[in-house]
Coordinates of C-alpha atoms in Angstrom, one line a residue:
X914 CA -2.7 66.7 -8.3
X915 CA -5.5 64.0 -8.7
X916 CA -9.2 65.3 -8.9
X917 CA -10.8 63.7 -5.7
X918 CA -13.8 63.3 -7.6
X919 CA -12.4 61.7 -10.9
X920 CA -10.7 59.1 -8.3
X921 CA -14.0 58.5 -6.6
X922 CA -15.8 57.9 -9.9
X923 CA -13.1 55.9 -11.2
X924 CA -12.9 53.5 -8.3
X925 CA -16.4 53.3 -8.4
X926 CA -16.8 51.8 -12.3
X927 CA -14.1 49.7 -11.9
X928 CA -14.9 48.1 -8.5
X929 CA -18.3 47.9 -10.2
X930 CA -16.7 46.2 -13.3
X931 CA -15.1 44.0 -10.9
X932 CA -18.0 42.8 -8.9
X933 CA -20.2 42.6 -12.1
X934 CA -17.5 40.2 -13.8
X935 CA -17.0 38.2 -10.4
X936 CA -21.0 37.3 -10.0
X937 CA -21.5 36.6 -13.5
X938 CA -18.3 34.0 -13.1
X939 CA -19.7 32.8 -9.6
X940 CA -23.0 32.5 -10.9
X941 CA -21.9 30.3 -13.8
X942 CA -19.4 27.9 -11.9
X943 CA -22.7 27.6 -9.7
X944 CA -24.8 25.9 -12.6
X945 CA -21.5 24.0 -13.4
X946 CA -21.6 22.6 -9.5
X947 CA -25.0 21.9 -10.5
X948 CA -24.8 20.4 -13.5
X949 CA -22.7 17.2 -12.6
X950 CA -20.1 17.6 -15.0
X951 CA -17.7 16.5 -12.2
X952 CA -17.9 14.6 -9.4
X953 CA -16.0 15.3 -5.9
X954 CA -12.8 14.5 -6.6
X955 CA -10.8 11.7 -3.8
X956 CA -9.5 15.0 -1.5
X957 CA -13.3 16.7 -1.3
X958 CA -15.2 13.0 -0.3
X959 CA -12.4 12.7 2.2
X960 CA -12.6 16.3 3.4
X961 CA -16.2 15.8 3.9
X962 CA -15.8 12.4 5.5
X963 CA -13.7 13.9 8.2
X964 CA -16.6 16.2 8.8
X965 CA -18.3 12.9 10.5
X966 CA -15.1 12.9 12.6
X967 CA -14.2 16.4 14.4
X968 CA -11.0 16.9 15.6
X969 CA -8.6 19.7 16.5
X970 CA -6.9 18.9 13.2
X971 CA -6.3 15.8 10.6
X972 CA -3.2 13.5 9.8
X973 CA -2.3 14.8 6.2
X974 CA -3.7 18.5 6.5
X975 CA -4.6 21.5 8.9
X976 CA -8.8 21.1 10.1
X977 CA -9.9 24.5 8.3
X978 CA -10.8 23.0 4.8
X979 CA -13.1 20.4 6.8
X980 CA -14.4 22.8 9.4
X981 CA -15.7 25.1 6.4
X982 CA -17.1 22.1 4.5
X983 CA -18.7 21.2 8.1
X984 CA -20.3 24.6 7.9
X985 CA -21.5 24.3 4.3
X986 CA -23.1 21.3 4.3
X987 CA -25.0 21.7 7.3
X988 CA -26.5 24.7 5.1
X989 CA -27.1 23.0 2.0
X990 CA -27.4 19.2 2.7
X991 CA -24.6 16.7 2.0
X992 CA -24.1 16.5 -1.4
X993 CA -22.2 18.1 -4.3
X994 CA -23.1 21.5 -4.2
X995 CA -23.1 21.9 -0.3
X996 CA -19.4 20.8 -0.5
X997 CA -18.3 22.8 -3.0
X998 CA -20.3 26.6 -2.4
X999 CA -17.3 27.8 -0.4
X1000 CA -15.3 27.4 -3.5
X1001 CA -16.8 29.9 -5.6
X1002 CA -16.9 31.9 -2.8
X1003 CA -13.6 31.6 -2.0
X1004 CA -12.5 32.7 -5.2
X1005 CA -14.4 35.8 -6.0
X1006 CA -12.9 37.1 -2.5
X1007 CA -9.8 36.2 -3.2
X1008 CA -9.8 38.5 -6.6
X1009 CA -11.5 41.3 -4.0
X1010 CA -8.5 41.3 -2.0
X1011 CA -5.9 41.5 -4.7
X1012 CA -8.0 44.5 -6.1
X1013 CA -7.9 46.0 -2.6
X1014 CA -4.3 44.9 -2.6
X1015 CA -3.0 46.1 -6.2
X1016 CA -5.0 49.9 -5.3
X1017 CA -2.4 49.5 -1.7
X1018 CA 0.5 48.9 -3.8
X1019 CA -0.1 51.1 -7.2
X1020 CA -1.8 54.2 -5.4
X1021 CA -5.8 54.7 -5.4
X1022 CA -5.6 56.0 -9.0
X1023 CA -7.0 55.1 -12.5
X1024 CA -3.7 53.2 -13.2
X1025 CA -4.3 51.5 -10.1
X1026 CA -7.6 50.3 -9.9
X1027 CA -7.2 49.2 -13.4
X1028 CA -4.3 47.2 -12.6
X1029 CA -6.1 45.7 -10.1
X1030 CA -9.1 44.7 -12.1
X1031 CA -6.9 43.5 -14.7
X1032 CA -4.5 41.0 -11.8
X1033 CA -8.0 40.2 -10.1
X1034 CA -9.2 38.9 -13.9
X1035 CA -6.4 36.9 -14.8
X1036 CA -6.6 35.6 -11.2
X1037 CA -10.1 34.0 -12.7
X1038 CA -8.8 33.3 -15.7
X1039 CA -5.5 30.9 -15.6
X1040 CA -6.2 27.3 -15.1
X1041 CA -4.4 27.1 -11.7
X1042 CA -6.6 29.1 -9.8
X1043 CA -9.5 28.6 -12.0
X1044 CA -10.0 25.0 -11.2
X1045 CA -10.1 26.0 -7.1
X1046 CA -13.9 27.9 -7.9
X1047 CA -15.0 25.3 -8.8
X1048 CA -13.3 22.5 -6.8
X1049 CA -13.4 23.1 -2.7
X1050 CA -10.0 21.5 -1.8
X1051 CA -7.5 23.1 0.6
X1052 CA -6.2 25.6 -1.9
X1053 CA -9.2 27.8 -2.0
X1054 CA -9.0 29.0 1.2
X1055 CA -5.5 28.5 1.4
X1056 CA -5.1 31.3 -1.7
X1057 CA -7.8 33.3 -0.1
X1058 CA -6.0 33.7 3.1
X1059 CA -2.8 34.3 1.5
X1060 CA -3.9 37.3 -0.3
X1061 CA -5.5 38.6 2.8
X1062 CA -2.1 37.9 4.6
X1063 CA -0.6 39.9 1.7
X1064 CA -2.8 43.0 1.8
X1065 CA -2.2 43.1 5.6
X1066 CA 0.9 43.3 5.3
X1067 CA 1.3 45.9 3.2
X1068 CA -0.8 48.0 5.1
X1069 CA 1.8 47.2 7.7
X1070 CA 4.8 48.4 6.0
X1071 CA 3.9 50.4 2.7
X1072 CA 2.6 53.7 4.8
X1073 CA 6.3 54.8 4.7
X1074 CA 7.6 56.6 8.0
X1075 CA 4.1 55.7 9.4
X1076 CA 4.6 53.0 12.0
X1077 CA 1.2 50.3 12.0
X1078 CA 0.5 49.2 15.5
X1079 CA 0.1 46.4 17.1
X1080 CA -3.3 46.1 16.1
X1081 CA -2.5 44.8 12.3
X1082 CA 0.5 43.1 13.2
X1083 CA -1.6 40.7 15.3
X1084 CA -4.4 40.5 12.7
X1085 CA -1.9 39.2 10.2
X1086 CA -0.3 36.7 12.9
X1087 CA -3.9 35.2 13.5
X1088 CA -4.5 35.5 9.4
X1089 CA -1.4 33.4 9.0
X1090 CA -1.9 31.4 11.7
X1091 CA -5.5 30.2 10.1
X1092 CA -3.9 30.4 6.4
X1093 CA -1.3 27.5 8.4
X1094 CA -4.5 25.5 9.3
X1095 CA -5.2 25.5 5.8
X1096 CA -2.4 24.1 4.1
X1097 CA 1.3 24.3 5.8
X1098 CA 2.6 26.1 3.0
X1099 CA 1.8 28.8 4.5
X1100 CA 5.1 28.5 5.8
X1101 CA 6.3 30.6 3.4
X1102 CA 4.9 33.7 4.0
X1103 CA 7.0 33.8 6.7
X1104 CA 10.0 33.1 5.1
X1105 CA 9.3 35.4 2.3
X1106 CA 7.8 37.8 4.8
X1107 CA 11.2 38.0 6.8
X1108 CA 13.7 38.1 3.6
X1109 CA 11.7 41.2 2.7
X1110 CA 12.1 42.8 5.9
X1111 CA 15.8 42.0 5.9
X1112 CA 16.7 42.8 2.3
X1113 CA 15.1 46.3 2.3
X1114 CA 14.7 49.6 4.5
X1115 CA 12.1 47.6 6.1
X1116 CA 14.8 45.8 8.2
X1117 CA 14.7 48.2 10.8
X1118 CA 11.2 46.5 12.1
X1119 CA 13.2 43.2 13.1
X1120 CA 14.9 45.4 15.5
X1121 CA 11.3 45.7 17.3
X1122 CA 9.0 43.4 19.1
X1123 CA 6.1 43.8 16.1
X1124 CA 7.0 40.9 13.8
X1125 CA 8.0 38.8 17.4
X1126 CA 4.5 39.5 18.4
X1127 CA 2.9 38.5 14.8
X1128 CA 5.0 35.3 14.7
X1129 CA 3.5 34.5 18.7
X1130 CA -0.4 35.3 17.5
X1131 CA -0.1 33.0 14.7
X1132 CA 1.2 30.1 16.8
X1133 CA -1.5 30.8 19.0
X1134 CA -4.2 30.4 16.4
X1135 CA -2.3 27.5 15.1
X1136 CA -2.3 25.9 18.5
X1137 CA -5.6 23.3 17.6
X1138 CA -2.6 21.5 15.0
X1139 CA -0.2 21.9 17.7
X1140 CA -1.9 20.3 20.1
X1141 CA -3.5 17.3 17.8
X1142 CA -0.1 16.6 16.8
X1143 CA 1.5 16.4 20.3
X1144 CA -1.3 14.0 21.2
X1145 CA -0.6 11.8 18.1
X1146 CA 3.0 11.5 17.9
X1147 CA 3.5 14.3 15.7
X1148 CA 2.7 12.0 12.6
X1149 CA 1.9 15.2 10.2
X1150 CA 5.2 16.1 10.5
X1151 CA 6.4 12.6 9.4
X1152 CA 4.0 12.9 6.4
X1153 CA 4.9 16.0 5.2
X1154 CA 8.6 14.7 5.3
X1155 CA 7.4 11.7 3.4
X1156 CA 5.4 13.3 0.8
X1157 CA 8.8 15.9 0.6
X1158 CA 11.1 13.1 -0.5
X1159 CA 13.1 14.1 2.6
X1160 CA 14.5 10.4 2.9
X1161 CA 15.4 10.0 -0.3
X1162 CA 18.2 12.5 0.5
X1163 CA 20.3 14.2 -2.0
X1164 CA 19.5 13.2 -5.7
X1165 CA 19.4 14.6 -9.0
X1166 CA 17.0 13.9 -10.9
X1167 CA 16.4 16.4 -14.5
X1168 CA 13.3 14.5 -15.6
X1169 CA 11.7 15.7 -12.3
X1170 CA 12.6 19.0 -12.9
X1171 CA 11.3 19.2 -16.6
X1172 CA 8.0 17.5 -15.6
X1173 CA 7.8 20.6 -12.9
X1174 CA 8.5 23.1 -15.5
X1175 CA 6.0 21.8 -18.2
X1176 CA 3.8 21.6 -15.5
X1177 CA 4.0 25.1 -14.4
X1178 CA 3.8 26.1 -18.3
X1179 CA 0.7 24.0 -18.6
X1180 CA -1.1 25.2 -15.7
X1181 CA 0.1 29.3 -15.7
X1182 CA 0.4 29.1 -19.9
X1183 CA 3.3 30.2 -21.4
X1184 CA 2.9 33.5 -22.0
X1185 CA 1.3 34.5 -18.6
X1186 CA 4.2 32.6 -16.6
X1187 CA 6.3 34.9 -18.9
X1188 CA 5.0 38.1 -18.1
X1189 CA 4.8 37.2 -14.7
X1190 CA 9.0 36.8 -14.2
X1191 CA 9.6 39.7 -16.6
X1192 CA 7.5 41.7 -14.8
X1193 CA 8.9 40.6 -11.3
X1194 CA 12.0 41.6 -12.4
X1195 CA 11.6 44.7 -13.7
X1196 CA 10.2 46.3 -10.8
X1197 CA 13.1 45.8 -8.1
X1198 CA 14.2 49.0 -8.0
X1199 CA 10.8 50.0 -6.3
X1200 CA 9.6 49.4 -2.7
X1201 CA 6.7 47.7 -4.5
X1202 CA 8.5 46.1 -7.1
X1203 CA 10.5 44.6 -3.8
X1204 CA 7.3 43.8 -2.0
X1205 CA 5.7 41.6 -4.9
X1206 CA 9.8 40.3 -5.7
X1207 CA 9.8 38.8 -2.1
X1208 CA 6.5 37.1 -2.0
X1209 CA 7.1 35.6 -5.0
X1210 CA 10.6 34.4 -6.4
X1211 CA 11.4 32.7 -3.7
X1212 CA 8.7 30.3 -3.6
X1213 CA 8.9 29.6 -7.1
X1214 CA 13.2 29.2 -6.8
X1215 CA 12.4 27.0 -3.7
X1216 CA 10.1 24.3 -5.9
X1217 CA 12.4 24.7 -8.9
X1218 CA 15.2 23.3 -7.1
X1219 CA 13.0 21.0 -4.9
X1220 CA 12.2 19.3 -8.3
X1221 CA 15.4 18.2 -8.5
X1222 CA 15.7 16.5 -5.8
X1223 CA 12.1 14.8 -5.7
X1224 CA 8.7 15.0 -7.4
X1225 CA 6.7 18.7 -6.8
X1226 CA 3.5 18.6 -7.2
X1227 CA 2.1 21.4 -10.1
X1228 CA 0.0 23.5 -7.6
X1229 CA 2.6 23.7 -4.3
X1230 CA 4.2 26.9 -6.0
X1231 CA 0.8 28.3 -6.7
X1232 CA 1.0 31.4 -4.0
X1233 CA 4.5 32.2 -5.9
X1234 CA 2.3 33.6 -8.8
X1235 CA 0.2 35.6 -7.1
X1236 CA 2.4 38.8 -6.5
X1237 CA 3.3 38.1 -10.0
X1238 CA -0.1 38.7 -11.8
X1239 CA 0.1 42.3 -9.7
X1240 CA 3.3 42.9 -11.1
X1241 CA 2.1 41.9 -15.0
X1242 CA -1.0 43.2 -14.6
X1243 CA 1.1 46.9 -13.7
X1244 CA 4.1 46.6 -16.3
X1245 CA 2.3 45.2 -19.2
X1246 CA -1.4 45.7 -18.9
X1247 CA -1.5 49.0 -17.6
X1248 CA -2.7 51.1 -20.5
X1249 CA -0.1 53.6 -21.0
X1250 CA 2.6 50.8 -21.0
X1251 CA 0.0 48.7 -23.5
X1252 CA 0.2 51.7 -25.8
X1253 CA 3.9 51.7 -25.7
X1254 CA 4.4 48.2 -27.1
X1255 CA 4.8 47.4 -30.7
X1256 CA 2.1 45.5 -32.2
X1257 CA 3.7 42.5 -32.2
X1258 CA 3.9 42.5 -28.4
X1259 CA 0.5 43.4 -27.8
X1260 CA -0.6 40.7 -30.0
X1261 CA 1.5 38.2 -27.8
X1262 CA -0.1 39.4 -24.5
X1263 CA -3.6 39.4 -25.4
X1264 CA -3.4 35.8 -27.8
X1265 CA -1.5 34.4 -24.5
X1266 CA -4.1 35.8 -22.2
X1267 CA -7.1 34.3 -24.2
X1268 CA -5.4 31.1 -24.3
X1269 CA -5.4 30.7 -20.7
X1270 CA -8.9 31.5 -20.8
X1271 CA -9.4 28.7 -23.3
X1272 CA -7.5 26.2 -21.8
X1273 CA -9.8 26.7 -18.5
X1274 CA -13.0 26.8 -20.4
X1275 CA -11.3 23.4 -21.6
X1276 CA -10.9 22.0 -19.1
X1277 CA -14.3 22.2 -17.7
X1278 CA -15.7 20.8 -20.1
X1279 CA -13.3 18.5 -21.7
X1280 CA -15.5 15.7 -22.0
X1281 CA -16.9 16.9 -25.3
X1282 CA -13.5 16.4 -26.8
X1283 CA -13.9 12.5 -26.4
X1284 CA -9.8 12.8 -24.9
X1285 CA -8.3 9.1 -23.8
X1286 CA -9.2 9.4 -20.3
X1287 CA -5.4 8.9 -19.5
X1288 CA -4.8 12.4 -21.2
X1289 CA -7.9 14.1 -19.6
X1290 CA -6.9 15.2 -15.8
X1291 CA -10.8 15.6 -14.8
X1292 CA -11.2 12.4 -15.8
X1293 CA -10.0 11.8 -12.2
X1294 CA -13.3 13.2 -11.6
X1295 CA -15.8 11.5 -13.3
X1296 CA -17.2 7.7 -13.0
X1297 CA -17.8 7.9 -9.0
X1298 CA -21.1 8.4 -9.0
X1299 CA -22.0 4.8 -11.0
X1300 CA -19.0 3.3 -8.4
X1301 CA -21.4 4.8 -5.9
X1302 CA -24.1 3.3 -7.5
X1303 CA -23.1 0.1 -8.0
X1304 CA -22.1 -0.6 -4.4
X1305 CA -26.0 0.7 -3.2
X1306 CA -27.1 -2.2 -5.1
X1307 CA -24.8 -4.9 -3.9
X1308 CA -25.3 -3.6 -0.7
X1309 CA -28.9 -3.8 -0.7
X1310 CA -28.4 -7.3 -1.9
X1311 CA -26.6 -8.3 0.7
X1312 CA -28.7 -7.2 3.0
X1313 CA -31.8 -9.4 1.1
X1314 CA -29.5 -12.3 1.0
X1315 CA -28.5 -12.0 5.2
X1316 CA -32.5 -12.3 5.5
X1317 CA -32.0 -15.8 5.2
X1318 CA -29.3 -15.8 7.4
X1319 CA -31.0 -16.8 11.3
X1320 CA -29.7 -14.2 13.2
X1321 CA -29.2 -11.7 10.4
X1322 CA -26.0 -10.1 9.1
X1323 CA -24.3 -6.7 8.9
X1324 CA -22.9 -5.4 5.9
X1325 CA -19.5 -3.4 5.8
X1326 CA -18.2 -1.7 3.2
X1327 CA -14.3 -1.6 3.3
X1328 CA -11.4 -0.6 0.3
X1329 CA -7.5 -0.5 0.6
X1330 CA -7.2 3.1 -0.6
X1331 CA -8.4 6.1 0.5
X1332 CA -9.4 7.9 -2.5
X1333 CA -11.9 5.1 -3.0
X1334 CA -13.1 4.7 0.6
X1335 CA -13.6 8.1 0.9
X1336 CA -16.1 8.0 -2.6
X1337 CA -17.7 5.0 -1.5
X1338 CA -18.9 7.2 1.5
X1339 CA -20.0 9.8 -0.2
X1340 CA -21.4 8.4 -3.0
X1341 CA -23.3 5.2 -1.5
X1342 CA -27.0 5.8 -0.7
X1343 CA -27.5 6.8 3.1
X1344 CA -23.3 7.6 3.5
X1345 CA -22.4 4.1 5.9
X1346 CA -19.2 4.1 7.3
X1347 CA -16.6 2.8 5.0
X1348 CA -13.3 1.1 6.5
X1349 CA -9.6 1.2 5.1
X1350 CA -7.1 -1.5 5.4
X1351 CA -3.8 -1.7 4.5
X1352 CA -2.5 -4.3 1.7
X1353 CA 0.8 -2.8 1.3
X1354 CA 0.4 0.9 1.4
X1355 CA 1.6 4.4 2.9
X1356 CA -0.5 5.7 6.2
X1357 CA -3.3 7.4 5.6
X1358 CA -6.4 9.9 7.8
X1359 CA -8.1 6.3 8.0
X1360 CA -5.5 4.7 10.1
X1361 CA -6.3 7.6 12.7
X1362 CA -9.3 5.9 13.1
X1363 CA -10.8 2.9 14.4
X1364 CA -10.6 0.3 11.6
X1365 CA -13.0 -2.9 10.4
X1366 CA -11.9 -5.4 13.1
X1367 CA -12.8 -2.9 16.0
X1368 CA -16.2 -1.8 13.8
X1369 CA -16.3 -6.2 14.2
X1370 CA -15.6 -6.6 17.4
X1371 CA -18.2 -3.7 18.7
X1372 CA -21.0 -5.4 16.5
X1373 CA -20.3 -8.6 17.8
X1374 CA -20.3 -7.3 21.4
X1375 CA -24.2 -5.8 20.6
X1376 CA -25.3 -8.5 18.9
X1377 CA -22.9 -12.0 19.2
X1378 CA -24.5 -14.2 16.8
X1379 CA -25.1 -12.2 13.8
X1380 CA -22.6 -13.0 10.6
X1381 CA -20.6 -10.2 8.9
X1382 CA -20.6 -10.2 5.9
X1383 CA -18.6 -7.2 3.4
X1384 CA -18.1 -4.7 0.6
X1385 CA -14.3 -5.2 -0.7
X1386 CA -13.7 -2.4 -3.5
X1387 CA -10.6 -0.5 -4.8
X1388 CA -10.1 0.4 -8.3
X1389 CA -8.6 -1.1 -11.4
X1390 CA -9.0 -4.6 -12.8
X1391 CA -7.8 -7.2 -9.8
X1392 CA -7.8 -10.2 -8.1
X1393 CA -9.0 -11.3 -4.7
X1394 CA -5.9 -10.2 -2.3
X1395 CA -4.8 -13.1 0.2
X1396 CA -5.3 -10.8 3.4
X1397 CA -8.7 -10.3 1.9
X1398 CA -9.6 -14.0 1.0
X1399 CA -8.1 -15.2 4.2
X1400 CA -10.6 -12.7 6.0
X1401 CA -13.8 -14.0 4.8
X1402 CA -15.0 -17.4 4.3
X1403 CA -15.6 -16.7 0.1
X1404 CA -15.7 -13.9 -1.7
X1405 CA -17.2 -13.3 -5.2
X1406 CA -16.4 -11.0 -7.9
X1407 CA -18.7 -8.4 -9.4
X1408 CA -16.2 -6.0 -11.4
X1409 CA -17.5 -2.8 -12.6
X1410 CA -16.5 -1.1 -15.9
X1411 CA -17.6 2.6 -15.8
X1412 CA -17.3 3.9 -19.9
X1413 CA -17.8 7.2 -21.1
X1414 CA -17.7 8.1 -25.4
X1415 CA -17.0 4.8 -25.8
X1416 CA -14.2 4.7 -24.1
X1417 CA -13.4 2.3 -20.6
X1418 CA -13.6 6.0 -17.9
X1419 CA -13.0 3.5 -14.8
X1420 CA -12.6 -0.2 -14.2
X1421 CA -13.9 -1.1 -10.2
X1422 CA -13.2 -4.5 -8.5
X1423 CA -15.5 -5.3 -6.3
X1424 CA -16.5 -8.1 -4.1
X1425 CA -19.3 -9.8 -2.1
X1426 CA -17.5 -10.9 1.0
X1427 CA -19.2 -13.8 3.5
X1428 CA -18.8 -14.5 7.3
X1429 CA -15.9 -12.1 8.6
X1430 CA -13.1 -14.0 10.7
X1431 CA -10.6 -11.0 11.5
X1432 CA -8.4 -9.3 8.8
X1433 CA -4.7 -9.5 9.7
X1434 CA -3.3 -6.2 7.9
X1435 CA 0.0 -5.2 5.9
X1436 CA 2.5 -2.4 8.1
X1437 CA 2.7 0.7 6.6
X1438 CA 5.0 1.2 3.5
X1439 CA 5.3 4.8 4.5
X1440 CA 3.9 7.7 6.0

């Protein structure tokens, strides 16, 4: 029998380990926040742009991620670090829980909790999660609320012949529910959820009104989507089909499905995606084993075969791994199973662990490595702030030059994609309100919105005989577009070329526009 005391003073080193580790990470993705090595990335501006735009919930995703950037910003001012707190936060709870969850699942033992510290470590470590402490997109709560979701759950149905009540099975309908709001992925849970229930002694719980009443609660605290959608004509929906390939119908396509699996090796690393599926595996023949089997396979099946058919992008199967690292962290890191391993195998685990690590650290700071920026993915995140730059100045120009103008001029600022109107926002001194039209190109949140001819037509309403005059930018090296030219009276080029090492980061076209008439815009491509 266990000592009661040993236990106690085990949990409470290793919880202490845990914590120690977690605000020594936090504390140092907080002085990387700080220290501008990346800029907000397209999603984050936009996230925080729809936080000048409340609604019950937004075209492409659920209203929690903007809610809680709401919320943090109105703490810590709009910038940088006020969008992105919640992220560290975020994460560090999200290792908590699958502590709390791995000491639920493996007993409240020494074996435990260190299987627990170990899964909640690698959970910090591998560059799919790692990039989500630092980078506040949907997927930080999203994982957060997952592994909540998960540790409910177990509560609910690892206590053997003792039935939970309704209490919990409630809780995790609402926690689901708000996971949905999230990112719809969520949508899994259930799935997995319900084959585990049907597939093990478990099953006997469809035959009562508990997971029924789970299922209602989360729809309920779904119900803000719900009810945006209804009003709207249901256009997520038709997004999320889009952005699935559903149209494109039945395909094959094997270069999709090896840029999914080089993918998933990149971003788990070899060896860690390989101790993950072993471990899986090999502990079916438990109720645990079966518990983290269920939440996890078949996401990761699902995506595999989605690639097939259609692009996957690398971080949808990311809630796949998360029962995983449980199950590695208890078959191959536990330490009487780490002393049972030749040397050669120990040699493998702990070289493939620490290149995970080194891959993240990496990636934060890949700059110093003077990559092409074509084979650097945070270049993506770098060069907005001189975009952001640039476009105060012009504007401020503008403005000097409409001075001369009799009745003086309003500036807008307008692009064609959303990734750039959503940084030009952000990033351009005193945030205006930046307009996207369409040129040729799939809906997006913009189009929910009012767009530059009804910001025109308002103006001229408060003030008739002022001239318009605007801001065109998008990105790359271009030319004056027709719709765009046709809009204005002129338009005059002033490209910026953003370079970083040496290197061209970002090329910008921008353009003084003169004397709005109207801007006659291209139907959407897609949704």
């Amino acid at each position: 029998m266990t000592n009661p005391r040993t236990t106690n003073s085990t949990r409470i080193s290793y919880g202490t380990m845990l914590i120690g580790a977690l605000s020594l990470i936090s504390l140092l993705r907080i002085l990387y926040i700080l220290s501008g090595q990346l800029d907000l990335s397209p999603d984050e501006a936009l996230y925080w742009d729809c936080t000048r735009r409340p609604e019950l919930s937004y075209y492409t995703k659920g209203p929690l991620i903007v809610y809680l950037i709401l919320l943090s910003t109105h703490v810590f001012g709009v910038n940088v670090f006020g969008v992105r707190i919640l992220a560290v936060v975020f994460s560090a709870m999200s290792s908590v829980y699958l502590y709390k969850l791995c000491i639920h699942l493996f007993d409240d033992t020494k074996e435990g909790q260190f299987t627990g510290l170990t899964a909640a470590l690698l959970l910090q470590v591998i560059p799919l999660y790692a990039a989500y402490g630092v980078i506040f997109t949907i997927d930080s709560p999203f994982v957060f609320l997952w592994i909540v979701s998960l540790y409910t759950f177990w509560k609910i149905v690892g206590n053997g012949d003792k039935e939970a009540g309704y209490g919990l099975w409630i809780l995790l309908g609402i926690l689901t529910g708000v996971g949905f709001m999230a990112k719809y992925i969520m949508a899994f849970f259930y799935i997995c959820a319900f084959l585990f229930l049907l597939f093990t002694e478990n099953r006997r719980l469809l035959k009562t009104p508990k997971p029924y009443v789970s299922f209602v609660a989360g729809i309920l605290a779904l119900s803000p989507v719900i009810i945006w959608n209804a009003a709207h004509g249901w256009v997520t929906l038709r997004h999320t089909a889009g952005h699935a390939h559903v149209a494109d119908g039945l395909q094959i396509l094997p270069m999709s499905l090896l840029e999914f699996i080089g993918s998933q090796i990149g971003i788990v690393t070899p060896v860690v995606l390989f101790l993950i599926i072993a471990a899986l595996f090999k502990l079916r023949a438990t109720k645990r084993g079966d518990f983290l089997f269920w939440f996890s396979i078949p996401v990761l099946l699902f995506f595999t075969v989605k690639s097939v058919q259609g692009k996957v992008q690398a971080n949808w199967p990311m809630t796949g791994y998360i029962t995983g690292l449980a199950a590695a962290a208890w078959v191959f890191f536990r330490r009487d199973a780490f002393k049972a391993m030749s040397i050669h195998a120990k040699r493998t685990i702990v070289i493939g662990t620490a290149a995970a690590l080194v891959v993240t650290i990496i990636g934060h700071f890949s700059v110093v490595l003077h990559l092409n920026p074509d084979n650097d993915p945070a270049s993506r995140l770098r060069g907005w702030r001189e975009f952001g730059t640039a476009i105060t100045t012009i504007y401020g120009e503008l403005q000097q030059e409409g001075k001369a103008y009799p009745y003086g001029t309003e500036v807008l600022l307008v692009s064609d994609k959303y990734q750039v109107t959503a940084e030009m926002a952000f990033y351009t001194k005193g945030n205006p309100w930046v307009y996207c039209i369409n040129l040729g190109r799939r809906v997006n949140e913009y189009d929910m919105w009012p767009g530059i001819n009804e910001a025109a037509i308002k103006l001229r309403k408060a003030a008739p005989q002022r001239r318009i005059d605007a801001i065109f930018a998008t990105d790359g090296n271009q030319p004056t577009h027709p719709f765009v030219a046709f809009a204005f009276d002129r338009c005059e080029a002033t490209p910026l070329t953003v370079n970083e090492n040496g290197q061209i980061l970002r090329e910008y076209s921008i353009f003084k526009c003169y004397n709005f008439k109207g801007m006659i815009e291209a139907k959407p491509s897609a949704y």
